[in-house]
Amino acid sequence: MNSEVVIDVQSKSISIALLEDKNLVEYQNELRAASFSVGNVYIAKVKKLMPGLNACFVDVGYERDAFLHYLDLGSQFSSYEKYLKQVQSDRKKLYPFSKASRLPDLPKDGSVQNTLKAGQEVLVQIVKEPISTKGPRLTGEISFAGRFLILIPFGDKVSVSSKIKSGEERARLKQLIQSIKPKNCGVIVRTVAEGKRVAELDAELKVLTKRWEDAITKIQKTQQRPQLVFEETSRAVALLRDLFNPSYENIYVNDESVFNEVKSYVTLIAPEKADIVKLYTGKVPIFDNFNVTKQIKSSFGKTINYKHGAYLIIEHTEAMHVVDVNSGNRAKSDNGQEQNALETNLGAADELARQLRLRDMGGIIVVDFIDMNLAEDRQMLYERMCKNMQKDRARHNILPLSKFGLMQITRQRVRPAMDVNVEETCPTCNGTGIIKSSILFTDQLEGKIDQLINKIGVKKFYLHVHPYVAAFINQGMFSLKRKWQLKYGFGVHIIPSQKLAFLQYEFYDANKQFIDMKEEIETK
């Protein structure tokens, strides 16, 4: 299987697409200014105790307070609490972590009001991003994840992934980590560490230990609360850390700084694969070049078409996701209705497994498949769904079809489901239904170009327009583009962009920074 990663870096957001055999299977889009990512560590303040829930709300700087349950405080909460006091007692000299003492475990049947009080400072880590009306979900058991290892301060055990089956390899890894792990730390050995040499594991362990030491130093030297003390690596690197495997053929990035960041990370974890990271310098938008834009527009939305005219209807409610399978105008099979239903359902299982990964849908998913009479067909559908979901990294559970023909799936949810609005509001009429004569659109663009060059003084720029409009501007021996270049200079570049609506346009300068040329009447 050919796997490629395409990273589109814009001034305000970063988008990451994972392609398997040229098909889009995972997509993430995140604002570059966004915080509150899973893995971030904060020194925060308890805002309000909720004895009835045995939990509390914590201020981490988000508009809604974060939720922390007593059972999520972690068994070593008392050790963290004592060490935090020791660290903050001396602002000049850091109390060494190696001298920190491990206190008895927190009792599992304890209560939050006997453990915490309002205004108390706690060290917490985000395990779920804000979703819908809920604030972030927190844990008091801090961990620092690398590619091969996970470091747990105040832990006391070395655990090896259960997916490593060889008893001899498990014993080797456990003994190896025991000999190099820092004092007062526990370590979880991840599956990809199988067969790795001690030098590689030791190098990563030192990186993770440095992250913990830097977080403690930040707590010691700053008094602002809440305070971010450790920020999870950028989305591009974090995705690669969890997804990277030797089958990757290429990683394309269209921004030099992110390219250097990704290249250095891949060089660190897999030096022999460093050459697969490539800087994309083409004029066409990177997602258009790799056919990602078209797949995004066809793969999101309420209705998803798949094989032979069949389609899925995906609805999201507050409590769950609901999926309906429809045969549509699919040609009936010669083998009868039962075979027709089976083929439609098997195709739906293939597409649904892709949709769950692509949209990162979590929580409860209920699927209404087309009714089938034969028990062996229902079992085949269940096995097909289980097989398709094996590639999914998120924890999930699938139940066989109920007697009503419904399949229930639960899937781990740590961030909001990816929702891309594929329906475009007309950029020209802004929903009013009335537009200026479209034949005057190129005159409007020329007016913007004249203003940009003669009034603002930008001599070189890129005008992004819909591919149909770009074809019209570029057509003929003496095209409209050529006329503009003769009149305004050869700094005028026309770029077709699939993400834009028919009469939409965007200007970018030579450094690919967006230039807002819309007038007030266009933004209403």
Coordinates of C-alpha atoms in Angstrom, one line a residue:
M1 CA 0.0 0.0 0.0
N2 CA 1.3 3.4 -1.0
S3 CA 1.0 6.0 1.8
E4 CA 1.6 9.7 1.4
V5 CA 1.2 12.7 3.7
V6 CA 0.3 16.1 2.3
I7 CA 0.7 19.2 4.6
D8 CA -0.9 22.5 3.6
V9 CA 0.3 25.4 5.7
Q10 CA -1.6 28.6 5.5
S11 CA -1.2 31.8 7.5
K12 CA -4.1 31.0 9.8
S13 CA -4.4 27.2 9.7
I14 CA -2.6 24.0 9.0
S15 CA -4.2 21.1 7.2
I16 CA -2.8 17.5 7.1
A17 CA -4.1 14.8 4.7
L18 CA -3.1 11.1 4.8
L19 CA -3.5 9.3 1.4
E20 CA -3.5 5.6 1.0
D21 CA -3.2 4.5 -2.6
K22 CA -4.1 8.1 -3.5
N23 CA -7.4 7.9 -1.5
L24 CA -7.9 10.3 1.4
V25 CA -8.3 8.4 4.7
E26 CA -7.4 10.9 7.4
Y27 CA -7.7 14.7 7.4
Q28 CA -7.0 17.2 10.1
N29 CA -7.4 21.0 10.0
E30 CA -6.4 23.2 12.9
L31 CA -6.0 26.9 13.5
R32 CA -2.4 27.8 14.0
A33 CA -3.3 30.0 16.9
A34 CA -5.4 27.2 18.6
S35 CA -4.3 25.9 22.0
F36 CA -5.8 23.2 24.2
S37 CA -4.4 20.3 22.3
V38 CA -4.4 16.8 23.8
G39 CA -1.1 16.4 25.6
N40 CA -0.7 20.0 26.8
V41 CA 0.4 20.3 30.4
Y42 CA -0.8 23.2 32.6
I43 CA -0.3 24.4 36.2
A44 CA -3.8 25.5 36.9
K45 CA -6.2 26.5 39.7
V46 CA -9.1 24.5 41.1
K47 CA -12.2 26.7 40.5
K48 CA -15.1 24.8 42.0
L49 CA -15.6 21.5 43.8
M50 CA -18.5 19.3 42.9
P51 CA -18.9 16.7 45.7
G52 CA -22.0 15.1 44.1
L53 CA -19.9 14.2 41.0
N54 CA -16.7 13.6 43.1
A55 CA -15.0 16.0 40.7
C56 CA -14.0 19.6 40.3
F57 CA -13.8 22.3 37.6
V58 CA -10.3 23.7 36.9
D59 CA -9.4 27.0 35.3
V60 CA -6.8 26.3 32.5
G61 CA -7.5 29.6 30.6
Y62 CA -10.3 28.3 28.4
E63 CA -13.7 30.1 28.2
R64 CA -15.3 27.1 30.0
D65 CA -13.6 25.5 33.0
A66 CA -12.0 22.1 32.5
F67 CA -13.4 18.9 34.2
L68 CA -11.2 16.8 36.5
H69 CA -12.7 13.7 38.2
Y70 CA -11.3 12.4 41.4
L71 CA -10.3 9.1 39.8
D72 CA -8.4 11.0 37.1
L73 CA -6.1 12.7 39.7
G74 CA -3.8 9.7 39.4
S75 CA -2.4 7.4 42.1
Q76 CA 0.6 9.7 42.6
F77 CA -1.3 12.9 43.1
S78 CA 0.1 13.4 46.6
S79 CA 3.7 13.1 45.3
Y80 CA 3.0 15.7 42.6
E81 CA 1.5 18.0 45.2
K82 CA 4.4 17.8 47.6
Y83 CA 7.0 18.2 44.8
L84 CA 5.2 21.3 43.4
K85 CA 5.4 23.0 46.8
Q86 CA 9.2 22.1 47.0
V87 CA 9.7 23.5 43.5
Q88 CA 7.9 26.8 44.2
S89 CA 9.4 27.3 47.6
D90 CA 12.7 28.5 46.0
R91 CA 12.5 30.6 42.8
K92 CA 16.3 30.6 42.3
K93 CA 17.4 27.0 42.8
L94 CA 15.4 24.1 41.3
Y95 CA 14.7 21.3 43.7
P96 CA 16.1 18.2 41.9
F97 CA 13.5 15.7 40.8
S98 CA 15.8 12.8 41.6
K99 CA 15.4 13.8 45.3
A100 CA 11.6 14.0 45.2
S101 CA 9.9 11.4 47.5
R102 CA 7.1 9.1 46.4
L103 CA 4.2 9.2 48.8
P104 CA 1.6 6.5 49.3
D105 CA -1.0 6.1 46.5
L106 CA -4.2 8.1 46.5
P107 CA -7.1 5.9 47.8
K108 CA -9.5 4.9 45.0
D109 CA -12.5 5.3 47.3
G110 CA -11.5 8.8 48.4
S111 CA -13.5 12.0 47.8
V112 CA -12.6 15.2 46.0
Q113 CA -13.5 17.5 48.9
N114 CA -11.0 15.8 51.2
T115 CA -8.2 16.0 48.6
L116 CA -8.6 19.4 47.0
K117 CA -9.8 22.9 47.9
A118 CA -10.9 25.9 45.8
G119 CA -7.9 28.0 44.7
Q120 CA -5.4 25.1 45.0
E121 CA -2.8 24.8 42.3
V122 CA -2.7 21.5 40.4
L123 CA -0.6 20.1 37.6
V124 CA -2.9 18.7 34.9
Q125 CA -2.7 17.4 31.3
I126 CA -5.5 17.6 28.7
V127 CA -6.8 14.2 27.6
K128 CA -9.9 15.5 25.7
E129 CA -10.2 18.8 23.8
P130 CA -13.2 21.0 24.2
I131 CA -16.1 19.4 22.5
S132 CA -19.5 21.1 21.8
T133 CA -20.5 22.9 25.0
K134 CA -18.0 21.0 27.2
G135 CA -14.7 22.3 28.3
P136 CA -11.4 20.2 28.2
R137 CA -11.2 16.9 30.1
L138 CA -8.1 16.7 32.4
T139 CA -5.9 14.1 34.1
G140 CA -3.5 14.5 37.0
E141 CA -1.3 11.6 35.8
I142 CA 1.2 13.4 33.5
S143 CA 2.8 11.6 30.6
F144 CA 5.2 12.6 27.8
A145 CA 4.8 10.5 24.6
G146 CA 7.5 9.8 22.2
R147 CA 7.6 7.5 19.2
F148 CA 9.0 4.5 21.1
L149 CA 8.4 5.3 24.8
I150 CA 6.0 7.1 27.1
L151 CA 7.6 8.7 30.2
I152 CA 5.4 8.9 33.4
P153 CA 6.9 11.0 36.2
F154 CA 6.4 9.4 39.7
G155 CA 5.6 6.1 38.0
D156 CA 7.3 3.0 39.3
K157 CA 6.8 0.4 36.6
V158 CA 8.1 -0.5 33.2
S159 CA 5.3 -1.7 31.0
V160 CA 5.6 -3.2 27.5
S161 CA 2.9 -3.0 24.9
S162 CA 0.7 -6.1 24.8
K163 CA 1.0 -6.1 21.0
I164 CA 4.6 -7.2 21.3
K165 CA 4.0 -11.0 21.5
S166 CA 7.5 -12.4 21.8
G167 CA 8.2 -13.2 25.4
E168 CA 12.0 -12.9 24.8
E169 CA 11.7 -9.5 23.2
R170 CA 9.4 -8.2 26.0
A171 CA 11.9 -9.4 28.6
R172 CA 14.8 -7.7 26.7
L173 CA 13.0 -4.4 26.4
K174 CA 11.9 -4.4 30.1
Q175 CA 15.4 -5.2 31.3
L176 CA 16.9 -2.6 29.0
I177 CA 14.6 0.2 30.1
Q178 CA 15.0 -0.7 33.8
S179 CA 18.7 -0.1 33.4
I180 CA 18.5 3.4 31.7
K181 CA 15.3 5.0 33.1
P182 CA 15.6 8.0 35.4
K183 CA 14.8 7.7 39.1
N184 CA 11.2 8.3 40.1
C185 CA 9.9 7.7 36.6
G186 CA 7.9 4.9 35.0
V187 CA 8.0 4.0 31.3
I188 CA 5.6 2.5 28.8
V189 CA 7.3 0.8 25.9
R190 CA 5.3 1.3 22.7
T191 CA 4.8 -1.4 20.0
V192 CA 7.1 0.3 17.5
A193 CA 10.0 -0.1 19.9
E194 CA 10.2 -3.8 19.1
G195 CA 13.7 -4.7 17.8
K196 CA 15.1 -1.2 18.5
R197 CA 18.6 -0.8 19.8
V198 CA 19.5 0.7 23.2
A199 CA 21.0 3.8 21.7
E200 CA 17.7 4.8 20.0
L201 CA 15.6 4.2 23.1
D202 CA 18.1 6.0 25.4
A203 CA 18.2 9.0 23.0
E204 CA 14.4 9.3 23.1
L205 CA 14.2 8.8 26.8
K206 CA 16.6 11.7 27.3
V207 CA 14.4 13.9 25.1
L208 CA 11.3 13.0 27.1
T209 CA 13.1 13.6 30.4
K210 CA 14.2 17.0 29.2
R211 CA 10.6 17.9 28.4
W212 CA 9.6 17.1 32.0
E213 CA 12.6 19.1 33.4
D214 CA 11.7 22.1 31.2
A215 CA 8.0 22.0 32.4
I216 CA 9.2 21.9 36.1
T217 CA 11.6 24.8 35.4
K218 CA 8.7 26.9 33.9
I219 CA 6.6 26.2 37.0
Q220 CA 9.5 27.4 39.2
K221 CA 10.2 30.6 37.3
T222 CA 6.6 31.8 36.5
Q223 CA 3.9 33.0 38.9
Q224 CA 1.1 33.4 36.4
R225 CA -1.7 30.9 36.8
P226 CA -3.1 29.2 34.8
Q227 CA 0.2 28.7 32.9
L228 CA 1.0 26.4 30.0
V229 CA 4.1 24.6 31.0
F230 CA 4.4 22.0 28.2
E231 CA 3.0 22.3 24.7
E232 CA 2.4 19.2 22.6
T233 CA 4.5 19.2 19.4
S234 CA 2.9 20.8 16.4
R235 CA 0.0 19.0 14.7
A236 CA 2.2 18.0 11.8
V237 CA 4.8 16.4 14.0
A238 CA 2.3 15.0 16.5
L239 CA 0.4 13.3 13.6
L240 CA 3.6 11.9 12.2
R241 CA 4.7 10.6 15.6
D242 CA 1.5 8.5 15.9
L243 CA 1.1 7.6 12.3
F244 CA 4.6 7.2 10.8
N245 CA 5.5 3.9 9.4
P246 CA 8.2 2.6 7.0
S247 CA 5.6 2.3 4.2
Y248 CA 5.4 6.1 3.7
E249 CA 6.6 7.0 0.2
N250 CA 6.5 10.8 0.5
I251 CA 5.7 13.6 2.9
Y252 CA 5.0 16.9 1.0
V253 CA 5.0 20.3 2.8
N254 CA 4.4 23.7 1.2
D255 CA 6.0 25.8 4.0
E256 CA 9.8 25.9 4.6
S257 CA 9.7 26.3 8.4
V258 CA 7.3 23.4 8.9
F259 CA 9.3 21.4 6.3
N260 CA 12.5 21.9 8.4
E261 CA 10.5 20.9 11.5
V262 CA 9.1 17.7 9.9
K263 CA 12.5 16.9 8.2
S264 CA 14.4 17.1 11.5
Y265 CA 11.8 14.9 13.3
V266 CA 11.9 12.2 10.6
T267 CA 15.7 12.4 10.6
L268 CA 15.6 11.8 14.4
I269 CA 13.2 8.8 14.3
A270 CA 14.1 7.2 11.0
P271 CA 17.3 8.6 9.4
E272 CA 17.1 6.3 6.4
K273 CA 13.7 7.9 5.5
A274 CA 14.7 11.5 5.7
D275 CA 14.6 11.9 1.9
I276 CA 10.9 11.3 1.7
V277 CA 10.2 14.7 3.2
K278 CA 9.9 17.1 0.3
L279 CA 9.3 20.9 0.0
Y280 CA 6.5 21.6 -2.4
T281 CA 7.2 24.7 -4.5
G282 CA 4.6 24.4 -7.3
K283 CA 2.3 27.3 -8.2
V284 CA -0.9 25.3 -8.0
P285 CA -2.2 25.0 -4.4
I286 CA -0.7 21.8 -2.8
F287 CA -4.1 20.2 -2.1
D288 CA -5.2 20.8 -5.7
N289 CA -2.1 19.3 -7.1
F290 CA -2.5 16.0 -5.1
N291 CA -6.3 15.8 -5.7
V292 CA -7.1 16.4 -2.0
T293 CA -9.4 19.3 -2.4
K294 CA -11.8 17.4 -4.7
Q295 CA -11.8 14.4 -2.3
I296 CA -12.6 16.6 0.7
K297 CA -15.5 18.2 -1.1
S298 CA -16.9 14.8 -2.1
S299 CA -16.2 13.0 1.2
F300 CA -17.8 15.5 3.7
G301 CA -21.4 16.7 4.0
K302 CA -24.6 14.9 4.8
T303 CA -24.8 12.6 1.8
I304 CA -21.8 10.4 0.7
N305 CA -22.0 8.5 -2.6
Y306 CA -20.1 5.2 -3.0
K307 CA -20.3 2.2 -5.3
H308 CA -22.9 1.9 -8.1
G309 CA -25.2 4.7 -7.0
A310 CA -25.6 3.6 -3.4
Y311 CA -25.1 6.3 -0.7
L312 CA -24.8 7.0 3.0
I313 CA -26.7 9.6 5.0
I314 CA -24.6 10.8 8.0
E315 CA -26.4 12.8 10.7
H316 CA -24.8 14.1 13.9
T317 CA -26.9 14.7 17.1
E318 CA -25.8 15.7 20.6
A319 CA -25.9 12.1 21.8
M320 CA -24.6 10.1 18.8
H321 CA -23.9 9.8 15.1
V322 CA -26.6 8.1 13.0
V323 CA -25.8 6.6 9.6
D324 CA -28.4 5.3 7.1
V325 CA -27.5 3.1 4.2
N326 CA -29.4 3.5 0.9
S327 CA -29.2 1.5 -2.3
G328 CA -30.3 4.6 -4.3
N329 CA -30.5 3.9 -8.0
R330 CA -28.1 1.0 -7.8
A331 CA -28.8 -1.6 -10.5
K332 CA -30.4 -4.7 -9.0
S333 CA -28.3 -7.9 -8.9
D334 CA -29.4 -10.9 -11.0
N335 CA -29.1 -13.0 -7.9
G336 CA -32.1 -11.4 -6.2
Q337 CA -32.8 -8.9 -3.4
E338 CA -30.8 -10.6 -0.7
Q339 CA -27.6 -10.5 -2.8
N340 CA -28.3 -6.9 -3.7
A341 CA -28.7 -5.9 -0.1
L342 CA -25.5 -7.8 0.9
E343 CA -23.4 -6.1 -1.8
T344 CA -24.8 -2.7 -0.9
N345 CA -24.1 -3.3 2.8
L346 CA -20.5 -4.5 2.2
G347 CA -19.8 -1.4 0.1
A348 CA -21.3 0.7 2.9
A349 CA -19.0 -1.0 5.5
D350 CA -15.9 -0.2 3.4
E351 CA -16.9 3.5 3.0
L352 CA -18.1 3.9 6.6
A353 CA -14.7 2.6 8.0
R354 CA -13.0 5.3 5.9
Q355 CA -15.5 8.0 7.0
L356 CA -14.9 7.2 10.7
R357 CA -11.2 7.8 10.3
L358 CA -11.6 10.8 8.0
R359 CA -14.1 12.7 10.1
D360 CA -12.6 11.4 13.4
M361 CA -16.2 10.6 14.5
G362 CA -16.3 9.5 18.1
G363 CA -18.8 8.4 20.8
I364 CA -21.7 6.2 19.8
I365 CA -22.3 5.5 16.0
V366 CA -25.5 3.7 15.1
V367 CA -25.7 2.3 11.5
D368 CA -29.0 1.3 9.8
F369 CA -28.0 -1.2 7.2
I370 CA -30.4 -2.6 4.6
D371 CA -32.3 -5.6 6.1
M372 CA -30.9 -9.0 5.3
N373 CA -32.7 -12.3 6.0
L374 CA -29.7 -14.8 6.1
A375 CA -27.7 -15.0 9.4
E376 CA -24.5 -15.9 7.4
D377 CA -24.9 -12.6 5.4
R378 CA -25.2 -10.6 8.7
Q379 CA -22.2 -12.4 10.1
M380 CA -20.2 -11.6 6.9
L381 CA -21.1 -7.9 7.2
Y382 CA -20.0 -7.8 10.8
E383 CA -16.7 -9.5 10.0
R384 CA -16.1 -7.1 7.1
M385 CA -16.7 -4.1 9.4
C386 CA -14.3 -5.5 12.0
K387 CA -11.6 -6.1 9.3
N388 CA -12.0 -2.6 7.9
M389 CA -11.6 -1.0 11.3
Q390 CA -8.3 -2.8 12.1
K391 CA -6.4 0.1 10.5
D392 CA -8.1 2.6 12.9
R393 CA -5.8 3.8 15.7
A394 CA -8.6 5.0 17.9
R395 CA -10.0 2.5 20.4
H396 CA -13.3 1.1 19.2
N397 CA -15.9 -1.6 19.8
I398 CA -18.3 -3.1 17.3
L399 CA -21.4 -5.1 18.1
P400 CA -23.1 -7.5 15.6
L401 CA -26.3 -6.5 13.9
S402 CA -29.3 -6.3 16.2
K403 CA -32.6 -7.9 15.2
F404 CA -33.7 -4.5 13.8
G405 CA -30.7 -4.5 11.4
L406 CA -28.8 -1.9 13.4
M407 CA -25.0 -2.0 14.1
Q408 CA -23.7 -0.2 17.1
I409 CA -20.1 1.1 17.2
T410 CA -18.3 3.0 19.9
R411 CA -15.1 4.9 19.0
Q412 CA -12.7 6.8 21.2
R413 CA -13.3 10.6 21.1
V414 CA -10.6 13.0 22.1
R415 CA -11.4 16.0 19.9
P416 CA -14.4 17.3 18.1
A417 CA -15.4 15.4 14.9
M418 CA -14.0 17.0 11.7
D419 CA -16.8 18.8 10.0
V420 CA -16.1 20.4 6.7
N421 CA -18.9 22.5 5.2
V422 CA -18.9 21.6 1.5
E423 CA -21.9 23.8 0.7
E424 CA -20.7 27.2 -0.5
T425 CA -22.4 30.5 0.2
C426 CA -22.3 32.5 -3.0
P427 CA -19.3 34.9 -2.5
T428 CA -20.8 37.3 -5.0
C429 CA -24.4 37.7 -3.7
N430 CA -23.7 36.6 -0.1
G431 CA -27.0 34.6 -0.1
T432 CA -29.3 37.3 -1.4
G433 CA -29.8 35.5 -4.8
I434 CA -29.0 38.6 -6.8
I435 CA -25.5 39.3 -8.4
K436 CA -23.9 41.8 -10.7
S437 CA -23.6 40.7 -14.3
S438 CA -21.0 37.9 -14.3
I439 CA -19.6 39.3 -17.6
L440 CA -18.3 42.3 -15.6
F441 CA -16.4 40.0 -13.2
T442 CA -13.1 40.3 -15.1
D443 CA -13.5 44.1 -15.2
Q444 CA -13.9 44.0 -11.4
L445 CA -10.7 41.9 -11.1
E446 CA -8.8 44.4 -13.3
G447 CA -9.9 47.2 -11.1
K448 CA -8.5 45.4 -8.1
I449 CA -5.2 44.7 -10.0
D450 CA -5.0 48.4 -10.9
Q451 CA -5.5 49.4 -7.3
L452 CA -3.0 46.9 -6.0
I453 CA -0.2 48.0 -8.4
N454 CA -0.8 51.7 -8.8
K455 CA -2.1 52.6 -5.3
I456 CA -0.8 50.0 -2.9
G457 CA 2.4 49.4 -4.7
V458 CA 2.4 45.6 -4.8
K459 CA 4.2 44.8 -8.1
K460 CA 4.2 41.0 -7.9
F461 CA 1.2 39.0 -6.7
Y462 CA -0.8 35.8 -7.3
L463 CA -4.5 36.0 -8.1
H464 CA -6.3 32.7 -7.2
V465 CA -9.6 32.2 -9.0
H466 CA -11.9 29.2 -9.8
P467 CA -10.4 26.9 -12.5
Y468 CA -13.2 27.9 -15.0
V469 CA -12.4 31.6 -14.6
A470 CA -8.7 30.9 -14.8
A471 CA -9.3 29.1 -18.1
F472 CA -11.3 32.1 -19.4
I473 CA -8.5 34.5 -18.4
N474 CA -5.8 32.4 -20.0
Q475 CA -7.6 31.5 -23.2
G476 CA -6.3 32.5 -26.6
M477 CA -3.0 33.7 -28.1
F478 CA -3.6 37.3 -26.9
S479 CA -5.3 36.3 -23.6
L480 CA -6.7 38.6 -20.9
K481 CA -3.8 37.6 -18.7
R482 CA -1.3 38.7 -21.4
K483 CA -3.2 42.1 -21.7
W484 CA -3.0 42.6 -18.0
Q485 CA 0.8 41.7 -18.0
L486 CA 1.5 44.2 -20.8
K487 CA -0.5 46.8 -19.0
Y488 CA 0.5 46.2 -15.3
G489 CA 3.8 44.2 -15.6
F490 CA 4.8 40.6 -15.5
G491 CA 4.3 40.4 -11.8
V492 CA 0.6 39.4 -12.5
H493 CA 0.2 35.6 -12.0
I494 CA -3.1 33.7 -12.3
I495 CA -3.5 30.5 -10.3
P496 CA -6.5 28.1 -10.6
S497 CA -7.8 27.0 -7.1
Q498 CA -10.4 24.3 -6.7
K499 CA -11.4 25.5 -3.2
L500 CA -12.9 28.7 -4.5
A501 CA -16.4 29.2 -5.6
F502 CA -17.2 30.3 -9.2
L503 CA -16.9 34.1 -8.8
Q504 CA -14.7 34.1 -5.7
Y505 CA -11.1 35.4 -5.8
E506 CA -8.1 35.8 -3.5
F507 CA -4.9 37.8 -3.8
Y508 CA -1.6 36.7 -2.3
D509 CA 1.7 38.6 -2.4
A510 CA 5.1 37.3 -3.4
N511 CA 5.6 35.7 0.1
K512 CA 2.2 34.0 -0.3
Q513 CA 0.6 36.2 2.4
F514 CA -3.1 36.9 1.9
I515 CA -4.0 40.4 0.7
D516 CA -7.6 41.4 1.6
M517 CA -8.9 43.3 -1.4
K518 CA -12.6 43.0 -0.7
E519 CA -14.7 46.1 -0.4
E520 CA -17.3 46.7 2.3
I521 CA -20.2 45.8 0.0
E522 CA -18.6 42.4 -0.6
T523 CA -18.2 41.5 3.0
K524 CA -21.8 42.2 4.1

